[in-house]
Short mmCIF file of C-alpha atoms in Angstrom, two decimals:
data_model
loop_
_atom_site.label_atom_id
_atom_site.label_comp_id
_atom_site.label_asym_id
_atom_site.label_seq_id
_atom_site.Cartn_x
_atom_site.Cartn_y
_atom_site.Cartn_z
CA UNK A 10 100.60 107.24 121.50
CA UNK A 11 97.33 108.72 120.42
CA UNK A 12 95.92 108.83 116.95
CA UNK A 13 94.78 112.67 115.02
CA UNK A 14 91.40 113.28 116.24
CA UNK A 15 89.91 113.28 112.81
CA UNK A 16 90.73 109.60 112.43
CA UNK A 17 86.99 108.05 111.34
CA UNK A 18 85.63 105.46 113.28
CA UNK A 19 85.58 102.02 112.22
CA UNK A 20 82.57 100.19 111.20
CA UNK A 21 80.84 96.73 112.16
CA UNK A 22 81.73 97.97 115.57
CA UNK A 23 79.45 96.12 118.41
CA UNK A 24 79.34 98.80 120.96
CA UNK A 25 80.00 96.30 124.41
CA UNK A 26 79.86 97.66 128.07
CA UNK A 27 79.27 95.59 131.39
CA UNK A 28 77.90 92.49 132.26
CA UNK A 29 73.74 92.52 132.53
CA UNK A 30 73.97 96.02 132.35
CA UNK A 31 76.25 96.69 135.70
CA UNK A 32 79.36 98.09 135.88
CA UNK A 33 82.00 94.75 135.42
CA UNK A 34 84.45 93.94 133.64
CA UNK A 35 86.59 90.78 132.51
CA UNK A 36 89.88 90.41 131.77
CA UNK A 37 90.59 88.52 128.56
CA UNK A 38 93.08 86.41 130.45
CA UNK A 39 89.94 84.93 132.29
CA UNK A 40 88.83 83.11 128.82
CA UNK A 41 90.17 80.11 127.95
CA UNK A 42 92.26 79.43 124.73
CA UNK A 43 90.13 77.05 123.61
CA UNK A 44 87.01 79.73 123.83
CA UNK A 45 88.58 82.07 121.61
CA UNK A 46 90.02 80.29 119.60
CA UNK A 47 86.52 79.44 118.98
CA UNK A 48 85.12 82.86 118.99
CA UNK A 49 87.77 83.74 116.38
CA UNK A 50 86.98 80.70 114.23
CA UNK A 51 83.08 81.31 114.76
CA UNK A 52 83.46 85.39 113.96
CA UNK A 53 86.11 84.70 111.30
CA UNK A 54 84.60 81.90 109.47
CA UNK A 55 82.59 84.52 106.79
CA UNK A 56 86.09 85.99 105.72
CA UNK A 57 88.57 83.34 106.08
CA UNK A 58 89.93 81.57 102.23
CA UNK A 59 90.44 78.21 102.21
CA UNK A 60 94.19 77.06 103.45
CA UNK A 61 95.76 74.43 103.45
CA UNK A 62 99.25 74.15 105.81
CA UNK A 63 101.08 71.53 104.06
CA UNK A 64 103.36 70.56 106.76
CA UNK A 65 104.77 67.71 105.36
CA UNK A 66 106.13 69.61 102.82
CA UNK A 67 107.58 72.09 105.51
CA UNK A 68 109.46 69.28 106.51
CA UNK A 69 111.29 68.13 103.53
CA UNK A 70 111.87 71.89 102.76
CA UNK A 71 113.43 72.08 105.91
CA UNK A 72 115.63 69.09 105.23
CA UNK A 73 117.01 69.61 101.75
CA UNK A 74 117.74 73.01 102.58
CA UNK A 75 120.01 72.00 104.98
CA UNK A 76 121.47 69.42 102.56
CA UNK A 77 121.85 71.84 99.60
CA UNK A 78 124.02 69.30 97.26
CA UNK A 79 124.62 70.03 94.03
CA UNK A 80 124.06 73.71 93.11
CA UNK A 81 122.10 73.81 89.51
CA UNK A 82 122.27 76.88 87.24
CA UNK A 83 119.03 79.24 87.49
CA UNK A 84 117.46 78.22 84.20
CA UNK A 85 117.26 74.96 85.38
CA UNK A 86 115.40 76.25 88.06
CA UNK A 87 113.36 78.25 86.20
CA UNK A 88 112.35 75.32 84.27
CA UNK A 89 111.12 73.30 87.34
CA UNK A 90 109.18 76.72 89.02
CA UNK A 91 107.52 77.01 85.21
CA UNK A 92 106.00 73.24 85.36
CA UNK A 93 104.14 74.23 89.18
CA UNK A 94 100.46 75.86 88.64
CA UNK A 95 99.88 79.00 90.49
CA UNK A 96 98.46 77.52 93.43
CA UNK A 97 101.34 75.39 93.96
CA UNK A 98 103.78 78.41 93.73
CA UNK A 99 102.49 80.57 95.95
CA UNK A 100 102.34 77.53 98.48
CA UNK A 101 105.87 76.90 97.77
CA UNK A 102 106.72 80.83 98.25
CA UNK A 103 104.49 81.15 101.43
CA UNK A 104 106.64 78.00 102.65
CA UNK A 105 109.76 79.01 101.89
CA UNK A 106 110.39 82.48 103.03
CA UNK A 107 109.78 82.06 106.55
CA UNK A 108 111.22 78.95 107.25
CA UNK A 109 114.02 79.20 104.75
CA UNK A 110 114.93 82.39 105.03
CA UNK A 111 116.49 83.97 108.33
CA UNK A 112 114.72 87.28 109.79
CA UNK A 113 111.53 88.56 109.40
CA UNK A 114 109.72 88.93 106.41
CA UNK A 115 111.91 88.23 104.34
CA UNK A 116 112.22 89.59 100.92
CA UNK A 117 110.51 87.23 97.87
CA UNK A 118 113.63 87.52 96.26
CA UNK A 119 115.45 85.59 98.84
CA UNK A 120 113.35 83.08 98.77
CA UNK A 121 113.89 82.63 95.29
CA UNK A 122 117.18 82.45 95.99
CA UNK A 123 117.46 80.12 97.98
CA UNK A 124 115.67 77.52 95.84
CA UNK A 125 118.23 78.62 93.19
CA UNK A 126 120.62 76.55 95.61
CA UNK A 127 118.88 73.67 96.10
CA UNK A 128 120.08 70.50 93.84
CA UNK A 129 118.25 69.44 90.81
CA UNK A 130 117.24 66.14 92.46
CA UNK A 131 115.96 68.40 95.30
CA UNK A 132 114.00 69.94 93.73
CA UNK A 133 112.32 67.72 91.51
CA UNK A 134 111.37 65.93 94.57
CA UNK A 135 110.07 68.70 96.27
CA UNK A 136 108.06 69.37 93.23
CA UNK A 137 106.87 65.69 92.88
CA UNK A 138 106.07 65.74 97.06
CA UNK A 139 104.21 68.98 96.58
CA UNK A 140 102.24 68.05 93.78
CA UNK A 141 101.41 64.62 95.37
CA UNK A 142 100.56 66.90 98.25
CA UNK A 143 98.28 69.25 97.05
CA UNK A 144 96.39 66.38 94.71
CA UNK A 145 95.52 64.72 98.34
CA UNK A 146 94.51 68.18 99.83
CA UNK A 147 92.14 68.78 96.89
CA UNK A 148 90.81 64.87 96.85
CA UNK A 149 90.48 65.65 100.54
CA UNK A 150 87.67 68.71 99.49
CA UNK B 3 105.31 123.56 102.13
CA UNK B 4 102.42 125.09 102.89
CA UNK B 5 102.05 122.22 105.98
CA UNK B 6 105.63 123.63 107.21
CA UNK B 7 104.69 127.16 107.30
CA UNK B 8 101.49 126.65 108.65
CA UNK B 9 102.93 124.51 111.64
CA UNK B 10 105.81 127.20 112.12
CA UNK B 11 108.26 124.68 110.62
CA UNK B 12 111.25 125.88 109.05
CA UNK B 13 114.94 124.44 107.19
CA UNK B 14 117.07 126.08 109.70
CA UNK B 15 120.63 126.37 108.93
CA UNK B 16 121.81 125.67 112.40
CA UNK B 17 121.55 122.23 114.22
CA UNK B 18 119.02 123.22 116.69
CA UNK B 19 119.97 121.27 119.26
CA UNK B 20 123.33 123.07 119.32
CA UNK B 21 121.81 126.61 119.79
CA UNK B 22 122.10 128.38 123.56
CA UNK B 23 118.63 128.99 125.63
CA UNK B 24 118.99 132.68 124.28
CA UNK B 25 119.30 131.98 120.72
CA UNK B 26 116.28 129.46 121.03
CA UNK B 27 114.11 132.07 122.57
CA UNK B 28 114.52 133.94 119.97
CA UNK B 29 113.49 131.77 117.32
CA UNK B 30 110.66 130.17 118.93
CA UNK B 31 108.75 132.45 121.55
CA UNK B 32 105.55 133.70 121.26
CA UNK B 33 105.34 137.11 120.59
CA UNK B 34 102.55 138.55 122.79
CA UNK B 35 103.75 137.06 125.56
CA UNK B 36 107.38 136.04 125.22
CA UNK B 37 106.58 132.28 126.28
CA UNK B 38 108.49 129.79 124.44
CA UNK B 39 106.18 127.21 121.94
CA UNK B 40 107.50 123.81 123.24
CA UNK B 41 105.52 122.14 120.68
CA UNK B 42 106.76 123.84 117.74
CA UNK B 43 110.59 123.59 119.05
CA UNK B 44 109.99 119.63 119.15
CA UNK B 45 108.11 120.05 115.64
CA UNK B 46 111.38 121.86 114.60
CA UNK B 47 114.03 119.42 116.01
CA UNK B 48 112.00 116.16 114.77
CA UNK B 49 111.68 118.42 111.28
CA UNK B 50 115.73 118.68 111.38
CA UNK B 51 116.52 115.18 112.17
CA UNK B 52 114.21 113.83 109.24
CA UNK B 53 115.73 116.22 106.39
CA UNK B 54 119.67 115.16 108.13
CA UNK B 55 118.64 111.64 107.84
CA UNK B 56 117.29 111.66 104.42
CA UNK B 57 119.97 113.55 103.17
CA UNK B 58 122.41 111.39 104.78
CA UNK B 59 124.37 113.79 107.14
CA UNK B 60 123.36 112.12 110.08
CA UNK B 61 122.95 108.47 110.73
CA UNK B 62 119.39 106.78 111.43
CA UNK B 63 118.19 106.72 115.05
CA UNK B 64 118.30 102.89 115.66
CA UNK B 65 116.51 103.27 118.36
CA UNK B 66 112.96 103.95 119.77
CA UNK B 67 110.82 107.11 120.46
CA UNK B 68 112.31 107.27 123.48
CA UNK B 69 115.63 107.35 122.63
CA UNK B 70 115.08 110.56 120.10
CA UNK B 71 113.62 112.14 123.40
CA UNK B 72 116.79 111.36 125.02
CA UNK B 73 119.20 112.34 122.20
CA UNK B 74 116.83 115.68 120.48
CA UNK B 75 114.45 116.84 122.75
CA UNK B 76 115.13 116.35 126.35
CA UNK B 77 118.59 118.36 126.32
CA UNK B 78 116.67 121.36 124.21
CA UNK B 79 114.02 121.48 126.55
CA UNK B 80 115.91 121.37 129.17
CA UNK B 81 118.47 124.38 128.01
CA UNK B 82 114.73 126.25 127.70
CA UNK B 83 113.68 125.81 131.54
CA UNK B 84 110.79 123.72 130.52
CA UNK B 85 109.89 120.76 132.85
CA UNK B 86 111.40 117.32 131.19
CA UNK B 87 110.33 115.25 134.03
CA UNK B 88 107.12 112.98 134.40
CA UNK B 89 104.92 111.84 130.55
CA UNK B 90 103.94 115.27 130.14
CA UNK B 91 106.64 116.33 127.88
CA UNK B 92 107.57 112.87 126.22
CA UNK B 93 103.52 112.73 125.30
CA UNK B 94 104.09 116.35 123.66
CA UNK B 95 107.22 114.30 121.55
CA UNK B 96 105.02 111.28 120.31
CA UNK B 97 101.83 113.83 119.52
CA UNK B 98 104.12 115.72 117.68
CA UNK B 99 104.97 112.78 115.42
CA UNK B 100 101.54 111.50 115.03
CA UNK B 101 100.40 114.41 113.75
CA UNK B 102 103.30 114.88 111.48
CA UNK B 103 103.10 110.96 110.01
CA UNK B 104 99.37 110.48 109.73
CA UNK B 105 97.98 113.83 109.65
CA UNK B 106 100.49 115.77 107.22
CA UNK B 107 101.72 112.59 106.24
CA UNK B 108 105.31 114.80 105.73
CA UNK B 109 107.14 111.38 106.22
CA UNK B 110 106.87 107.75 107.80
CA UNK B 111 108.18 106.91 111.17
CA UNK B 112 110.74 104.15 109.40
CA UNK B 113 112.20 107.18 107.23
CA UNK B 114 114.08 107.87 110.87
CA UNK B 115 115.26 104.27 111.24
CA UNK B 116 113.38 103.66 114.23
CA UNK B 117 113.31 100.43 115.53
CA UNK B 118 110.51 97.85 114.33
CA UNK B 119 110.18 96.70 117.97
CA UNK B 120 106.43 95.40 117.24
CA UNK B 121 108.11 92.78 114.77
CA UNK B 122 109.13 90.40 117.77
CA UNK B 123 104.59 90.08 118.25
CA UNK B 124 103.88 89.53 115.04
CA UNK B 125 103.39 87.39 112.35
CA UNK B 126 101.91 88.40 108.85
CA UNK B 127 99.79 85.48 107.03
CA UNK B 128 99.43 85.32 103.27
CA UNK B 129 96.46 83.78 102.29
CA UNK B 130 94.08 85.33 105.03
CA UNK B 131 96.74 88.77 106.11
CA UNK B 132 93.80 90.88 106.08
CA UNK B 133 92.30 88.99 109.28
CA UNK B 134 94.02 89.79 112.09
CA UNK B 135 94.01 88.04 115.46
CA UNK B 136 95.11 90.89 117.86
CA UNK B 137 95.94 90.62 121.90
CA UNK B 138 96.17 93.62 123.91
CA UNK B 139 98.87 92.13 126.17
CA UNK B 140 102.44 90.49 124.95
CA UNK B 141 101.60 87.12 126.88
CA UNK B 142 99.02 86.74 124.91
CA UNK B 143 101.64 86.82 121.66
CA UNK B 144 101.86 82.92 121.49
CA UNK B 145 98.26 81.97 121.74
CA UNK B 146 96.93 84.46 118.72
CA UNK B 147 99.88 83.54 116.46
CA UNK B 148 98.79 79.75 116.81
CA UNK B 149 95.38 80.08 116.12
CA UNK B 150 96.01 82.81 113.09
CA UNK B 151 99.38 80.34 111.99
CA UNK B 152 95.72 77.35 111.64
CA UNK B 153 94.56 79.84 108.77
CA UNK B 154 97.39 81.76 107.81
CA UNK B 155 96.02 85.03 109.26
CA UNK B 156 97.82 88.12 110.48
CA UNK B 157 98.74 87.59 114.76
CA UNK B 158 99.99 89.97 116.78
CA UNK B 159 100.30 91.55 120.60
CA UNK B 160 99.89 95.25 120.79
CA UNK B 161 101.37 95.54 124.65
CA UNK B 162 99.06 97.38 126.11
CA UNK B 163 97.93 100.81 124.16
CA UNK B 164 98.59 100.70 120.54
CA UNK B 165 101.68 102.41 119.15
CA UNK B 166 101.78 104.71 115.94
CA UNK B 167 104.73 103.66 114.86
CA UNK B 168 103.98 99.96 115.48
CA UNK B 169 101.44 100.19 113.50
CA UNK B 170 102.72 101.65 110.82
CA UNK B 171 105.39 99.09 110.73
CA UNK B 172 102.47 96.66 110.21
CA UNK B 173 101.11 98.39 107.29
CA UNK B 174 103.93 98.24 105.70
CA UNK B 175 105.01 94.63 105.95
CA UNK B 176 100.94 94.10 105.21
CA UNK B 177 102.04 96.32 102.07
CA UNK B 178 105.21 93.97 101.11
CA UNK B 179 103.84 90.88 101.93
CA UNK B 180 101.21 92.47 99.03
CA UNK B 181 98.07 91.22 101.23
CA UNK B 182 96.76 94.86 101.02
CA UNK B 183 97.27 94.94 97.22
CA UNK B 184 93.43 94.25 96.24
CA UNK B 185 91.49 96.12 98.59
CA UNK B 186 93.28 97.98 101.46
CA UNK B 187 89.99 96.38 104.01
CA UNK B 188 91.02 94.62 107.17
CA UNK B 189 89.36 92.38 109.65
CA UNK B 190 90.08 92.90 113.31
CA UNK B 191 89.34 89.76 115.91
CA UNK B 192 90.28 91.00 119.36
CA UNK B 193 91.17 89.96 122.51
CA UNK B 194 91.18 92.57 125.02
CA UNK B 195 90.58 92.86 127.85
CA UNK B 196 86.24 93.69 128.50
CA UNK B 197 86.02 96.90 130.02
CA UNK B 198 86.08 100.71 129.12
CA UNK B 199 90.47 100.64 128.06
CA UNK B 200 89.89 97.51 126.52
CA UNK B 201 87.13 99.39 124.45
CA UNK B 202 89.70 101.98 123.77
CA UNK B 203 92.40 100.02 122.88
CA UNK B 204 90.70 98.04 120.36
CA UNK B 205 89.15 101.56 118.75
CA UNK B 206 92.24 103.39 118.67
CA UNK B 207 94.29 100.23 117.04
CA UNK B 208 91.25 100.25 114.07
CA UNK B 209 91.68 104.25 113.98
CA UNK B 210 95.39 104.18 113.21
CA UNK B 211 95.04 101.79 110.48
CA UNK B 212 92.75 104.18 109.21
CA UNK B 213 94.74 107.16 109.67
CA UNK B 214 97.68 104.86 107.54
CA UNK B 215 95.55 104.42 104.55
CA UNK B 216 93.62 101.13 105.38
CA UNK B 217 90.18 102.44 103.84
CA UNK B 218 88.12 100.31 105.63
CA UNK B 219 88.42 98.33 109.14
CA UNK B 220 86.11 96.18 110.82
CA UNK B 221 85.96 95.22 114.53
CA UNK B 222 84.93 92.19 116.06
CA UNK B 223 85.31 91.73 119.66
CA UNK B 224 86.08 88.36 120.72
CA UNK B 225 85.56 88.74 124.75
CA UNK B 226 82.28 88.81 125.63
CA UNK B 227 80.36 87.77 128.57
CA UNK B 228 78.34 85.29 126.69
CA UNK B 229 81.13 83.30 125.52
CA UNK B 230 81.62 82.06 129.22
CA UNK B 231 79.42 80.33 131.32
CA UNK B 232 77.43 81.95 134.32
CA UNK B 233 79.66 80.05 136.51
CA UNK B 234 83.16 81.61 135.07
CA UNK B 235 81.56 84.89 134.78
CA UNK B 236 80.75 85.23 138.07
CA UNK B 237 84.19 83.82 138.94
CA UNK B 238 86.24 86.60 136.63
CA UNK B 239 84.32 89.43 136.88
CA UNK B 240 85.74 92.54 138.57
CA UNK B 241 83.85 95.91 139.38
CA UNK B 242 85.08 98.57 137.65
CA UNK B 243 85.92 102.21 138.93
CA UNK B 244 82.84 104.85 139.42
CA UNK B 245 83.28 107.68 136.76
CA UNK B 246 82.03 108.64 133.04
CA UNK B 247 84.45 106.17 132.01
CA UNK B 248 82.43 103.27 133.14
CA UNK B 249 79.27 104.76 132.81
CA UNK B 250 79.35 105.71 129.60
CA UNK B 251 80.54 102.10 128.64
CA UNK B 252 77.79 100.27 129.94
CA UNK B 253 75.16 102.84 128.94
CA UNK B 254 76.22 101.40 125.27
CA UNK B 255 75.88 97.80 126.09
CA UNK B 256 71.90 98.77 127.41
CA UNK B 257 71.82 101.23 124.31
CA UNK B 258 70.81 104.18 126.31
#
């Protein structure tokens, strides 16, 4: 499906074309995955943020989701969320909506949701585990 | 609108698609020589589905491109004596509609309930969404989203040329996940193929974004020769096809 011809074009591009000058190409199936996964990490590097996967804490998301024991009202929740610093939130957002969540890109709001199931002694371990987690990733550099 | 009137686009009372050959000739030939404008008839038809669909007299597509060729235009065309055979006319269809999204910007491709089929290759990161680890072929899918899953950057597999409505369907989950909030800039890491389409694919992916709002894209080509060794290079390399395709392809790697 083409594009309107008055589409600009981009910048930074490196204008490429043959191999020593002669007309070859290579297909990108020819390059290992370990190769660009290097070339992305090598080109990315200058505009990637620092991240952290946390995957322990996947885990025990995973797990006490599935348990979901007793349900605690919202405020209660609230209360919990309100003690995490920003950082910590958005880990536990990022976290939660894809793995908790069926679907694609899920809506925030179910995420939110969903913690608003979880038990009270759920949750304060998952905030205890996370916390422990991220003090470890910071002591870590 | 002044965009409707200029591209002969009208609220006609009729369903279109209902209307005999006759009655369609007379609303949509040329005058000086009697010749019927395919291009605004499809304009016309994909005009009438959007304003049934928005105002809710007629269900969403839930389906593809294709399947609005099948169910609008094809039948309409057809009725008209014009060929419906071969890409010709189904190119005519998805021109049509890229010019109507990202030129007039009149509405967005979703507004029809088209299919997000491009959701399947694609995964949208959070704290790096702006980079984006792109493949032009689906079996490349897996490897991208691993690498982008390290940093939590954007993955995703175009299959083969890149789709306008695919990528607007990424702009807007770039849009809800609110990566594009701060400054709508994107970096592009891809893995296509290293030859003239390759080229093109990776140039016409970077000019969609911009044609959906994304002020300012960057590419970085991750095939190159010199990420190999002599060795595999020799190995992999394949000649490519005389023409001003080729040539003018390598003429920029020498900078002629």
């Amino acid at each position: 499906m083409r594009s309107p011809k008055a589409a600009r074009r981009p910048t930074g591009w490196r204008e490429t074309g043959g191999i020593e000058g002669e007309p070859y190409g290579l297909e990108a199936d020819a390059f290992p995955p370990e190769v660009i996964r290097a070339a992305f990490v090598a080109e990315a590097t200058p505009y990637l943020r620092a991240f952290r996967p946390l995957d322990g804490l996947c885990a025990l998301l995973e797990e006490t989701a599935r348990r979901r024991l007793d349900a605690i009202p919202l405020e209660a929740v609230v209360a919990q969320l309100a003690a995490l610093e920003a950082g910590e939130l958005l880990a536990l957002t990022r976290h939660l909506r894809p793995r908790l969540v069926p679907g694609e890109e899920p809506p925030a709001a179910a995420g939110a949701e969903r913690i608003v199931q979880m038990g009270a002694a759920e949750l304060r371990e998952l905030v205890r585990r996370l916390q422990e987690r991220l003090a470890a990733a910071s002591a870590e550099g | 609108m002044q965009i409707l009137a200029a591209e002969g686009i009208a609220d006609y009372a009729h369903d279109l698609r209902q209307l005999s050959a006759a009655e369609l000739q007379q609303r949509f030939a040329f005058a000086s020589s009697g010749k019927v404008n395919v291009t605004r008839v499809i304009k016309n038809l994909i005009w009438q589905a959007y304003t049934a669909i928005r105002d809710g007299t007629r269900p969403p597509i839930a389906g593809n491109l294709r399947s609005f060729w099948y169910t609008d235009v094809k039948p309409v065309l057809s009725r008209l004596g014009v060929p419906v055979e071969g890409r010709r006319a189904t190119e005519l269809v998805y021109d049509a509609f890229v010019e109507l999204v990202t030129r007039h910007h009149l509405f967005h491709y979703r507004d029809f309930g088209f299919l997000d089929e491009g959701a399947q290759t694609r995964t949208v990161g959070q704290t790096n969404g702006t980079c984006i680890l792109f493949a032009e072929k689906d079996g490349r899918f897996a490897l991208v989203r691993d690498i982008a899953q390290a940093y939590d950057a954007t993955a995703l597999a175009l299959g083969g040329y890149p789709s306008s409505l695919a990528t607007e369907y990424l702009v807007h989950a770039l849009q809800q996940a609110g990566v594009l909030a701060e400054r709508p800039a994107l970096q592009l890491f891809s893995v296509v193929d290293y030859d003239p389409s390759g080229y093109w694919i990776a140039r016409e992916f970077a000019a969609q974004l911009q044609a959906f709002g994304v002020q300012e894209v960057t590419v970085h080509p991750l095939i190159r020769p010199e990420r190999l060794t002599a060795e595999q290079v020799a190995l992999g390399r394949y000649a490519l096809p005389k023409g001003s395709k080729t040539t003018n392809w390598v003429a920029r790697d020498r900078g002629d």
